[in-house]
mmCIF file of C-alpha atoms and ligand atoms in Angstrom:
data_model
loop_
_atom_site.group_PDB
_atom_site.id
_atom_site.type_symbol
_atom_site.label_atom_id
_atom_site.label_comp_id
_atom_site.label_asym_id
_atom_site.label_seq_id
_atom_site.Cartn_x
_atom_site.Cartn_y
_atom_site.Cartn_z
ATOM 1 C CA UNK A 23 72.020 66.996 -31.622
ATOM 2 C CA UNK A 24 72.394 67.862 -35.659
ATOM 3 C CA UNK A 25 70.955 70.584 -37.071
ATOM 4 C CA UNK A 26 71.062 70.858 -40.912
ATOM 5 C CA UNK A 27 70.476 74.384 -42.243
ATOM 6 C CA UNK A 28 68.723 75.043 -45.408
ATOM 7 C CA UNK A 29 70.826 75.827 -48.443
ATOM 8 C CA UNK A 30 71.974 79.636 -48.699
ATOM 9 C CA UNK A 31 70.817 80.471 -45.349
ATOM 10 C CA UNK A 32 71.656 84.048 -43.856
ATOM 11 C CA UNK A 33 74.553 84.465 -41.855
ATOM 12 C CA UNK A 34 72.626 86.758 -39.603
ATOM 13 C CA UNK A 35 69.922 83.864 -39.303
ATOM 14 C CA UNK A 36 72.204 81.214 -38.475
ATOM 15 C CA UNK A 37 73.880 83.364 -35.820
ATOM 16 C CA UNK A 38 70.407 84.282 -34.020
ATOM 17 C CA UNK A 39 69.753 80.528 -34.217
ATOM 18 C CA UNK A 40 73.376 79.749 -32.604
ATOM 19 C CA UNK A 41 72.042 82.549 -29.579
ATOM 20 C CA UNK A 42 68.858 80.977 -29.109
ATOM 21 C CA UNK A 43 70.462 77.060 -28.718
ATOM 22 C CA UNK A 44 73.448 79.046 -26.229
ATOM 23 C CA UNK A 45 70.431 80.452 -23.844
ATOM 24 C CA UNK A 46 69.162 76.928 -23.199
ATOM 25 C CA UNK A 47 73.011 76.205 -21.584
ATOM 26 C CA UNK A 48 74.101 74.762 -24.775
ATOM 27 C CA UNK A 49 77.146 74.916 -26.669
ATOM 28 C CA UNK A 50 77.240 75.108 -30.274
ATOM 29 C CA UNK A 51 79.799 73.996 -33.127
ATOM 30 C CA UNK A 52 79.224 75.772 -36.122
ATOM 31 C CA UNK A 53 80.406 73.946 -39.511
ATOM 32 C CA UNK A 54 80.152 75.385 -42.843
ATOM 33 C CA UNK A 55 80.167 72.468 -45.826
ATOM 34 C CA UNK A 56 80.027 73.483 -49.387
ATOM 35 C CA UNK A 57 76.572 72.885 -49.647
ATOM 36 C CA UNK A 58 74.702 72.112 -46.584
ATOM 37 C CA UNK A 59 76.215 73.889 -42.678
ATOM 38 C CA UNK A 60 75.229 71.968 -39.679
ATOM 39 C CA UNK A 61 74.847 73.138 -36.047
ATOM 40 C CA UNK A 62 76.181 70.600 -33.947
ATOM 41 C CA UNK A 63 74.567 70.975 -30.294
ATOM 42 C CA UNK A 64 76.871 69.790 -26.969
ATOM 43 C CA UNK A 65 75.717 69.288 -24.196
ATOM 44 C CA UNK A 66 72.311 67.756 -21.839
ATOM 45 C CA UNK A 67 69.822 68.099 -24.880
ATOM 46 C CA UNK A 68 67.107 65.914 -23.426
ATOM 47 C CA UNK A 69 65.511 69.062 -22.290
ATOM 48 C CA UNK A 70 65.242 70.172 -25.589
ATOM 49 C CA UNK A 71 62.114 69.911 -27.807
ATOM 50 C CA UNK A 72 63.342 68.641 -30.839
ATOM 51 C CA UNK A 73 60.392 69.864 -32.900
ATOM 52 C CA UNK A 74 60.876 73.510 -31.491
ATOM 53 C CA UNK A 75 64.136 73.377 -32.766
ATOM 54 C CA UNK A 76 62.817 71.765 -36.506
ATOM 55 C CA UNK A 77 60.177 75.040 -36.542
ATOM 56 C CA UNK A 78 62.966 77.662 -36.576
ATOM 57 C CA UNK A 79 63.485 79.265 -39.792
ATOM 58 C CA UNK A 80 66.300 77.659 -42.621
ATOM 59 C CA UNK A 81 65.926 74.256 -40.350
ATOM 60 C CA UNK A 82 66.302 71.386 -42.531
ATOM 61 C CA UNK A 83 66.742 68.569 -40.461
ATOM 62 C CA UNK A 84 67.046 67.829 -36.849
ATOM 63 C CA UNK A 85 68.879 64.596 -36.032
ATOM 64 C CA UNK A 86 69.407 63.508 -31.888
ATOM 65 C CA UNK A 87 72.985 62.056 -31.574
ATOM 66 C CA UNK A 88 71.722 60.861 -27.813
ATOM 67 C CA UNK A 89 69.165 59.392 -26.630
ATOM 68 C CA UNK A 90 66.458 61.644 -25.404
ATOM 69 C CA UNK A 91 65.666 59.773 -21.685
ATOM 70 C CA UNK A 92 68.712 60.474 -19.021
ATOM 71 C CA UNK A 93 67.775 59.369 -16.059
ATOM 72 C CA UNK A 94 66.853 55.927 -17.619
ATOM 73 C CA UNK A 95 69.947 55.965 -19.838
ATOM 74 C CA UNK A 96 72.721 53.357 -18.811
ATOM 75 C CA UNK A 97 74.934 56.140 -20.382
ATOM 76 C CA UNK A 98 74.841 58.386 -17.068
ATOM 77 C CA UNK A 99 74.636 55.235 -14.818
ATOM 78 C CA UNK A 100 76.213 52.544 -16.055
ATOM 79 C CA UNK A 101 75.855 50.099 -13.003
ATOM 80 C CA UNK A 102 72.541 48.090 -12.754
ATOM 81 C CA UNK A 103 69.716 49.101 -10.499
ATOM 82 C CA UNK A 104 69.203 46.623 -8.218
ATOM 83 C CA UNK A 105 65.461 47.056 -6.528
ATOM 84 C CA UNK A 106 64.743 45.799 -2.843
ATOM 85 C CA UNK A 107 61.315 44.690 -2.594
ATOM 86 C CA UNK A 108 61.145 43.698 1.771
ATOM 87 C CA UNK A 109 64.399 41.913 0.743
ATOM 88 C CA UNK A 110 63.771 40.735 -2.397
ATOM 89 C CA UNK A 111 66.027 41.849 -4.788
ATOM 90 C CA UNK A 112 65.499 42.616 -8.233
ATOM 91 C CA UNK A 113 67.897 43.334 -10.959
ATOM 92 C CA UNK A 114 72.024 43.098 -11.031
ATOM 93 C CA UNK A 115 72.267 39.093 -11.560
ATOM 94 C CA UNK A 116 69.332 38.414 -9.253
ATOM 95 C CA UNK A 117 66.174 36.451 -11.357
ATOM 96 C CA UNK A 118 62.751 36.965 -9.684
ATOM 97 C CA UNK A 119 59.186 34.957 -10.313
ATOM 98 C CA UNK A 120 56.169 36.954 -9.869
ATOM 99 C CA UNK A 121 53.455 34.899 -10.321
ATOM 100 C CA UNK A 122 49.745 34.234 -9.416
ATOM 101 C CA UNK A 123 45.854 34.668 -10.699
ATOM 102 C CA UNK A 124 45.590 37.061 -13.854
ATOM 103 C CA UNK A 125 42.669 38.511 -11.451
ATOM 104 C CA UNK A 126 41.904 37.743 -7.464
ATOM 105 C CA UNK A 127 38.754 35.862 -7.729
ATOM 106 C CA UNK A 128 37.905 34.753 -3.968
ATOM 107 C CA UNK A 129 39.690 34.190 -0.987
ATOM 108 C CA UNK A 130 39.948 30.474 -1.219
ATOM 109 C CA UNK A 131 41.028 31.162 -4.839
ATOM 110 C CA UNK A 132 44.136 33.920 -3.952
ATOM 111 C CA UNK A 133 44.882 31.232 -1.057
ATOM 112 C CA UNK A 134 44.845 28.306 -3.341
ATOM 113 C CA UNK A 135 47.422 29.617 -6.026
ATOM 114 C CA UNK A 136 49.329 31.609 -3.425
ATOM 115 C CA UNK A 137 50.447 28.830 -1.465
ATOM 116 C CA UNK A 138 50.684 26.938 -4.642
ATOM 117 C CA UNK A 139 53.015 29.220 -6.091
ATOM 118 C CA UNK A 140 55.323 29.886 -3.159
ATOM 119 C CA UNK A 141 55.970 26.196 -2.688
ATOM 120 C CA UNK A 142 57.003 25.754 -6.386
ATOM 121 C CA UNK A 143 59.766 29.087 -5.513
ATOM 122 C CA UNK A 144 58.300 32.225 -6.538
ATOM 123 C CA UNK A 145 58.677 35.124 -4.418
ATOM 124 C CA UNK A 146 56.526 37.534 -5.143
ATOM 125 C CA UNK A 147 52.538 37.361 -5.610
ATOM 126 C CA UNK A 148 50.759 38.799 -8.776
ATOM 127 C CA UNK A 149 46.759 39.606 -9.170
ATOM 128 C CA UNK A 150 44.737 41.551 -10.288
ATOM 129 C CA UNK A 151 41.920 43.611 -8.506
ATOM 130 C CA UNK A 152 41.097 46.518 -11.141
ATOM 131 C CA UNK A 153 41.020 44.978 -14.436
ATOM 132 C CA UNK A 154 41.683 46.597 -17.585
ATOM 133 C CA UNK A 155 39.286 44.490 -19.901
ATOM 134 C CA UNK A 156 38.750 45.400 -23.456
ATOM 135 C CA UNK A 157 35.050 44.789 -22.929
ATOM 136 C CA UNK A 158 32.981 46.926 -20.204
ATOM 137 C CA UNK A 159 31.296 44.094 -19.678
ATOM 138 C CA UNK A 160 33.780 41.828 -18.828
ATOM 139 C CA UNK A 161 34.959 40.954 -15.589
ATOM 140 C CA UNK A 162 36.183 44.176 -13.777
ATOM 141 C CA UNK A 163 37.880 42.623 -10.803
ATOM 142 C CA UNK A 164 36.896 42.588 -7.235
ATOM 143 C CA UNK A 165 38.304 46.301 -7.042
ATOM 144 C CA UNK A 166 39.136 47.430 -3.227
ATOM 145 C CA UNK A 167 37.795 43.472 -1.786
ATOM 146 C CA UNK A 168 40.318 42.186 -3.940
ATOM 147 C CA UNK A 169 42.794 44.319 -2.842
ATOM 148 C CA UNK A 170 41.970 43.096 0.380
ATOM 149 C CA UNK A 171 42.260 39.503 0.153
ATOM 150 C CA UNK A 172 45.454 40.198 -2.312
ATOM 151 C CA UNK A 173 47.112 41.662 1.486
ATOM 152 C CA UNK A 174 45.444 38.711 3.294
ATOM 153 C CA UNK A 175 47.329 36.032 1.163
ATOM 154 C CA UNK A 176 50.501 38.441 1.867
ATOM 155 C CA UNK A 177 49.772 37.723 5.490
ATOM 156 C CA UNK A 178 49.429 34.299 4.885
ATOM 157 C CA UNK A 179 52.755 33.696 2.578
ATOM 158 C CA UNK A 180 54.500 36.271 3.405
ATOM 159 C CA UNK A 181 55.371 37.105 -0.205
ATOM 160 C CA UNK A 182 54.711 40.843 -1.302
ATOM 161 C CA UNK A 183 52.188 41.698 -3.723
ATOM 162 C CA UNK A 184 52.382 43.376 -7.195
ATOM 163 C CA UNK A 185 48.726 44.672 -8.462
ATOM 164 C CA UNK A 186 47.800 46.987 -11.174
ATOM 165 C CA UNK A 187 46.928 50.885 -10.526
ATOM 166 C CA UNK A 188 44.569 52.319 -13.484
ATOM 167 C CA UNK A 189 43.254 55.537 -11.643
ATOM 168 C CA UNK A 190 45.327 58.264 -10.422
ATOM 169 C CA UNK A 191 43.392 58.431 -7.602
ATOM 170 C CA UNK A 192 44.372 55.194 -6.153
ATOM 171 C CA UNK A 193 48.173 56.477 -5.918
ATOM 172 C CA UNK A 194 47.937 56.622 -2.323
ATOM 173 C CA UNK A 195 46.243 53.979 -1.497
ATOM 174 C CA UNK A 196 48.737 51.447 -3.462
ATOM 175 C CA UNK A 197 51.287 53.075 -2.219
ATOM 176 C CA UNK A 198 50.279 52.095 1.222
ATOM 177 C CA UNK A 199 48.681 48.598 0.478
ATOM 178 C CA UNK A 200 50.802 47.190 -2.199
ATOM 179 C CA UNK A 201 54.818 46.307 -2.822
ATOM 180 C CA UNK A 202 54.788 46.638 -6.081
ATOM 181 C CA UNK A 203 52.229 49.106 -8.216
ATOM 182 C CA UNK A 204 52.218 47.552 -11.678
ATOM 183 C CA UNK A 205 51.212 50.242 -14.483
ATOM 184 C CA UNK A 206 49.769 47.741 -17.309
ATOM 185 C CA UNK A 207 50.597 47.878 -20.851
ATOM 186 C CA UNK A 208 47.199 50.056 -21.760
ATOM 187 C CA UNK A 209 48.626 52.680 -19.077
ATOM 188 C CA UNK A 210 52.064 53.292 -20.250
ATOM 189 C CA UNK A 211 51.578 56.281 -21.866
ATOM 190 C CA UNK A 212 48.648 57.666 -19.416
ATOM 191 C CA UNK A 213 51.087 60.466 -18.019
ATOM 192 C CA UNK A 214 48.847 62.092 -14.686
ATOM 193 C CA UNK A 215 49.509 58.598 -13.646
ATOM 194 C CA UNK A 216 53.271 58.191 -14.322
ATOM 195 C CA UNK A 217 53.551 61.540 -12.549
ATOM 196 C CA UNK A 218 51.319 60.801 -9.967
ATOM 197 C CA UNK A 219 53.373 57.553 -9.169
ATOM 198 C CA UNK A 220 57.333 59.402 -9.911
ATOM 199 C CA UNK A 221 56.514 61.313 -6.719
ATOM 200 C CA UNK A 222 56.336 57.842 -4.698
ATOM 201 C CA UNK A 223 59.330 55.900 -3.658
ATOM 202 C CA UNK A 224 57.102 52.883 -4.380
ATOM 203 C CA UNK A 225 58.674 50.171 -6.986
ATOM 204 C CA UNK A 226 56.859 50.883 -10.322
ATOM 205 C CA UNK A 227 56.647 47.819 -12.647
ATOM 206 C CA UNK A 228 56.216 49.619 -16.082
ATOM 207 C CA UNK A 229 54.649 47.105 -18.771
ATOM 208 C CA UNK A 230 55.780 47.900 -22.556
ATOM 209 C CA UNK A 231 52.348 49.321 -24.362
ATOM 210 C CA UNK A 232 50.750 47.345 -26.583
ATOM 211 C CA UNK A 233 52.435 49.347 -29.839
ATOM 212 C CA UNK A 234 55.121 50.908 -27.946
ATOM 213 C CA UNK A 235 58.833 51.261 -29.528
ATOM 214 C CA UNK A 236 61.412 50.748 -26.830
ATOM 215 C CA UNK A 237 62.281 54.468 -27.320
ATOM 216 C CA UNK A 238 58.636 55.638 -26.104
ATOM 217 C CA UNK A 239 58.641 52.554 -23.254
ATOM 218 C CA UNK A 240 61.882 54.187 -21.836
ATOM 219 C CA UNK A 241 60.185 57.794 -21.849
ATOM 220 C CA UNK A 242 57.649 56.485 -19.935
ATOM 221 C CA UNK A 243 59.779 55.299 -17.553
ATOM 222 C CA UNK A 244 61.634 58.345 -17.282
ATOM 223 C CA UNK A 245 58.271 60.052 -16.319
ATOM 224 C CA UNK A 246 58.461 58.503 -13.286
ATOM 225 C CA UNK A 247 62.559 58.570 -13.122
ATOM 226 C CA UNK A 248 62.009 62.829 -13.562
ATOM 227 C CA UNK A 249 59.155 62.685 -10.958
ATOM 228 C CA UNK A 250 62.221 61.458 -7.944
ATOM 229 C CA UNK A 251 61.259 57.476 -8.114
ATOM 230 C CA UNK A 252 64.326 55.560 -9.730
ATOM 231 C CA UNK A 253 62.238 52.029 -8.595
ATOM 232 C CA UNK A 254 61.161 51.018 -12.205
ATOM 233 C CA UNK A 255 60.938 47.837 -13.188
ATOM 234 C CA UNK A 256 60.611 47.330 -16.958
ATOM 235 C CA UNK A 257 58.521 44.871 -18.781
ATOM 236 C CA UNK A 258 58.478 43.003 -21.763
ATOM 237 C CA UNK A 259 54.637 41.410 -22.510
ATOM 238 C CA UNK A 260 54.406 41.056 -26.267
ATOM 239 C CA UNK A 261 53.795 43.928 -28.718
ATOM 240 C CA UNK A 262 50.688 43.729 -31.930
ATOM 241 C CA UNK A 263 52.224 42.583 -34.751
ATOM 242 C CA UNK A 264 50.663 41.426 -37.847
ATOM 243 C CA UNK A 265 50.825 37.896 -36.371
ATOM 244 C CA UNK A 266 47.386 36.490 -35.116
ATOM 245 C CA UNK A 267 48.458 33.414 -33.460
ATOM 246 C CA UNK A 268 49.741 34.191 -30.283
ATOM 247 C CA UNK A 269 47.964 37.106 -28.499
ATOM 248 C CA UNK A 270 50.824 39.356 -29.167
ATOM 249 C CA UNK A 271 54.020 38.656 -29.916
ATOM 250 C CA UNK A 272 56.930 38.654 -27.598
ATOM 251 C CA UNK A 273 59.535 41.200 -28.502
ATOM 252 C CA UNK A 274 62.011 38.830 -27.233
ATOM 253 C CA UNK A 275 65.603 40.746 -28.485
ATOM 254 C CA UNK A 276 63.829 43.747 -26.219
ATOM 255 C CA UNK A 277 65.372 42.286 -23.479
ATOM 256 C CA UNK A 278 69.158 42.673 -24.438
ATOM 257 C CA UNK A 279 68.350 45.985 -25.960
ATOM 258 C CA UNK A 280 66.314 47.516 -23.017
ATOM 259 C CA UNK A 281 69.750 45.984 -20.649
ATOM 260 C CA UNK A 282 72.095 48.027 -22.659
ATOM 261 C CA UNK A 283 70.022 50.996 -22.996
ATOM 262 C CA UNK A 284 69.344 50.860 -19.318
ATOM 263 C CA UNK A 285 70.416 50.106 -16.122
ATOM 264 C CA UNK A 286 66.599 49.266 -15.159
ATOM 265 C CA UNK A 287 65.945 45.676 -14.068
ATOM 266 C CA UNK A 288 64.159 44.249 -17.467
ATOM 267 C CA UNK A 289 60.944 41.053 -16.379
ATOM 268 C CA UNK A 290 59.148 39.142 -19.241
ATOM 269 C CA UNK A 291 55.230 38.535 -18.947
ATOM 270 C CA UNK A 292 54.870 35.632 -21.339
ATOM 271 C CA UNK A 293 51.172 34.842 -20.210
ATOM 272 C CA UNK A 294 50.384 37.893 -21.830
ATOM 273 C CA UNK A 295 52.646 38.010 -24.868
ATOM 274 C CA UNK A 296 51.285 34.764 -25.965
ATOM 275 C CA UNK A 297 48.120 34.036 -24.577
ATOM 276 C CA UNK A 298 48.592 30.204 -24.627
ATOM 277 C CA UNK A 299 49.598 28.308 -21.739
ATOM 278 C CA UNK A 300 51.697 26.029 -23.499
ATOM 279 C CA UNK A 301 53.873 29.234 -24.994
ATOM 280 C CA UNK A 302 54.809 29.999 -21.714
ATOM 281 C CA UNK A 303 56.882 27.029 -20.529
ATOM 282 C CA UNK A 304 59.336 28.149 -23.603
ATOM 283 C CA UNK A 305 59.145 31.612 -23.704
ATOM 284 C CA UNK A 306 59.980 31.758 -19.728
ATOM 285 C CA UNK A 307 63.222 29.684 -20.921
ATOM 286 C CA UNK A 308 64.172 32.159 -23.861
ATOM 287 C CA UNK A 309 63.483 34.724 -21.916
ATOM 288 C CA UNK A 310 66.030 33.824 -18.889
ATOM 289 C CA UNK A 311 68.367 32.597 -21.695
ATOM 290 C CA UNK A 312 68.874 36.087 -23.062
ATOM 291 C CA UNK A 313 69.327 37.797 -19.990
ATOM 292 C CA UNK A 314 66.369 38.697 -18.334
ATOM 293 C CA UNK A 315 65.932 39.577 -14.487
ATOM 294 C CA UNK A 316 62.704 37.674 -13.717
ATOM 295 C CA UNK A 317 59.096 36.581 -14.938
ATOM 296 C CA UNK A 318 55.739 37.505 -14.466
ATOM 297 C CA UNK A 319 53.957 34.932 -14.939
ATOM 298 C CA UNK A 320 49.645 33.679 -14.672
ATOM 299 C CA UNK A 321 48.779 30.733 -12.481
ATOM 300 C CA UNK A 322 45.107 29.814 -11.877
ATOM 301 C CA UNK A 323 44.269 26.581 -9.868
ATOM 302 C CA UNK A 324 41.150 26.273 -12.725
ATOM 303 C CA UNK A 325 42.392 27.927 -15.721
ATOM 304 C CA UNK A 326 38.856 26.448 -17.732
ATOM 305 C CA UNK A 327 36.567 28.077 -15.091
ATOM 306 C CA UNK A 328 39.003 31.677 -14.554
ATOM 307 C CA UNK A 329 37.471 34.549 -14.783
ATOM 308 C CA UNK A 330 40.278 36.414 -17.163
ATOM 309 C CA UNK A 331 42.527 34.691 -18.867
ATOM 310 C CA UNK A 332 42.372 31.424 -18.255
ATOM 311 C CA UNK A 333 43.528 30.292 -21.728
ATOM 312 C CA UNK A 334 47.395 31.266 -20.891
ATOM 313 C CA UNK A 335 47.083 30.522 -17.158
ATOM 314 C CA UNK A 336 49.212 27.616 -16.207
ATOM 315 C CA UNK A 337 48.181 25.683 -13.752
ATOM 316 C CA UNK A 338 50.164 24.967 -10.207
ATOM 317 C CA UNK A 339 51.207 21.574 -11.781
ATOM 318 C CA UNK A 340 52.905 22.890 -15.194
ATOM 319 C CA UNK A 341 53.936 26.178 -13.101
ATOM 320 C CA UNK A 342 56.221 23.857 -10.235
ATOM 321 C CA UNK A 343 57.263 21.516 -13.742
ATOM 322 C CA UNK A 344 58.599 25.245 -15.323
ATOM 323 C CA UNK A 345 60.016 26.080 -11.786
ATOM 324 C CA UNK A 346 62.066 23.297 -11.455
ATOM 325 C CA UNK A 347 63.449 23.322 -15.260
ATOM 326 C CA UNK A 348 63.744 26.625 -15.246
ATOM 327 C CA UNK A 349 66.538 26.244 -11.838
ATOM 328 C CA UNK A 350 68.457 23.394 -13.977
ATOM 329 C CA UNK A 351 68.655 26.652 -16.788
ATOM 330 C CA UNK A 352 69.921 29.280 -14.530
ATOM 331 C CA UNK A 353 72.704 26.648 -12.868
ATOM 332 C CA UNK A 354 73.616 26.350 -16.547
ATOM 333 C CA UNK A 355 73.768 29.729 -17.422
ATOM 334 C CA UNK A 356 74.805 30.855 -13.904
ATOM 335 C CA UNK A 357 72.149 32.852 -12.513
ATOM 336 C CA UNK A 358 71.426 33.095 -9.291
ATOM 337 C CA UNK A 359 68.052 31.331 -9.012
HETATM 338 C C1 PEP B 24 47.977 41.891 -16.359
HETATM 339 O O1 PEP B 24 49.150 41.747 -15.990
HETATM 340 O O2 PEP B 24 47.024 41.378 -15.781
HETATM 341 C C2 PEP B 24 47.710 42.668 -17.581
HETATM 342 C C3 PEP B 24 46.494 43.145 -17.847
HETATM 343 O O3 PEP B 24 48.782 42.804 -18.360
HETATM 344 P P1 PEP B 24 49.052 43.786 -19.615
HETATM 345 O O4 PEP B 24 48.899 45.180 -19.098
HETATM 346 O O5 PEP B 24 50.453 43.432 -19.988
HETATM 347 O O6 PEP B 24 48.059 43.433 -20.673
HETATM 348 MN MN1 MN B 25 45.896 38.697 -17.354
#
């Protein structure tokens, strides 16, 4: 960290200043230019409030040299997290479909694409039983029931389950029902939650908010990093842009710059970042091409008739077509698909 003094600023000021940054365990270099001095500040400074430091008196500027999330930072761990979900693992090399309804509709339904989407190679089963909707009165999901028949088709496949958390309250109860609690884009920055869930050992899959820099998404995930739970999972879904075509739009270079920035295994959701079902066949291929560690993707036996989403659901046929393409790409690229 930089700190700029003002112009003609006491001696005796600057020195109480240099006191204040030692107490916090800091070390200072003090550097005296002809017009402006500067406080450099060495050591851990992610504990320190930048904008406490920019109220002190004669502060001109405060500039971080490092990145203020640690436990998230590639910096202090430079190998990649690799995540075991009951053997499946994700991260380090390893690409991973998740995949399913954008909500659990009905038991035949959850069966239907479940079985569908395990024969076509994905390993892990997405849907949704508390919905965030925009509208109140949309389609809320089938709430506990769907939770329900999301662990019957677990029984059934054998794949583990990822399924968004909104409430705090439900921490618990995802932790014991679910493999994977999924904290939606809307949530990213709902804190009680992200604590709530860093107390878990559970594997977190953090979706990018909907106007989110990757600084802030990283914070988030150090939230639940801070809390004890080093199981995140980040992911890219599409951020607003000015663009109206797609439904978002997919913040593909994220991916490279989220892997250096972190060791965190790095998914792309592009039912969500583009809303179309015919995006998604590409974007899953860009999206392995630059380096990501899986895909989240929507499959709906009756996109027309689904009861969220059904424009960018694929359906079991274009989702096995994808699959198999997608294997040709990762033989090509050498990724262990
Ligand atoms: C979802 O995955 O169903 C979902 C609502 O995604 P997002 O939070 O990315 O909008
Ligand atoms: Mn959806």
């Amino acid at each position: 960290m930089i700190i700029q003094l003002e112009v003609n600023t006491p001696e005796k000021d600057i020195q109480e200043l240099i006191e204040k940054i030692n107490q916090k365990g800091l070390h200072t270099n003090y550097v005296v230019g002809d017009n402006h001095s500067i406080i450099g500040v060495i050591g851990d400074t992610s504990k320190v409030d930048l904008e406490e430091i920019e109220a002190q008196k004669h502060v001109a500027k405060v500039m971080r040299v490092q990145e203020p999330y640690k436990k998230a930072n590639r910096a202090f761990h430079p190998d990649n997290t690799i995540i075991d979900v009951n053997g499946i693992k994700i991260g380090g090399g390893n690409f991973v479909v998740m995949s399913g309804p954008c909500s659990v509709e009905s038991k035949e339904q959850i069966e239907i694409v479940a079985n569908a989407v395990k024969t076509s190679g994905s390993t892990i089963l997405r849907g949704g039983a508390y919905k965030p909707r925009t509208s109140p009165y949309a389609f809320q999901g089938l709430e506990l029931e769907g939770l329900e028949l999301l662990k019957l088709a677990r029984k059934a496949t054998g794949m583990p389950i990822v399924t968004e958390i909104m409430s705090p309250n439900l921490v618990e109860k995802f932790v014991e029902d679910v493999d994977i609690i999924q904290v939606g884009a809307r949530n990213m920055q709902n804190f009680d939650l992200l604590k709530e869930l860093g107390k878990t050992q559970k594997p977190i899959l953090l979706k990018r908010g909907l106007s989110a820099t990757i600084e802030e998404f990283l914070m988030s995930a150090e939230y639940i990093m801070a809390g004890g739970n080093s199981n995140v999972i980040l992911c890219e879904r599409g951020i607003r842009t000015y663009e109206t075509y797609t439904r978002n739009t997919l913040d593909i270079s994220a991916v490279p710059v989220l892997k250096k920035l972190s060791h965190l295994p790095v998914i792309v959701d592009p039912s969500h970042a583009t809303g179309k079902s015919w995006l998604v066949d590409p974007l899953s291929k860009a999206a392995m091409a630059v380096g990501a560690d899986g895909l989240m993707i929507e499959v709906h036996n009756d996109p027309a008739n689904a009861l969220c989403d059904g424009p960018q659901s694929l359906t079991p046929e274009a989702f096995d077509k994808l699959m198999k393409e997608l294997k040709v790409l990762a033989k090509a690229l050498n990724i262990d698909f």
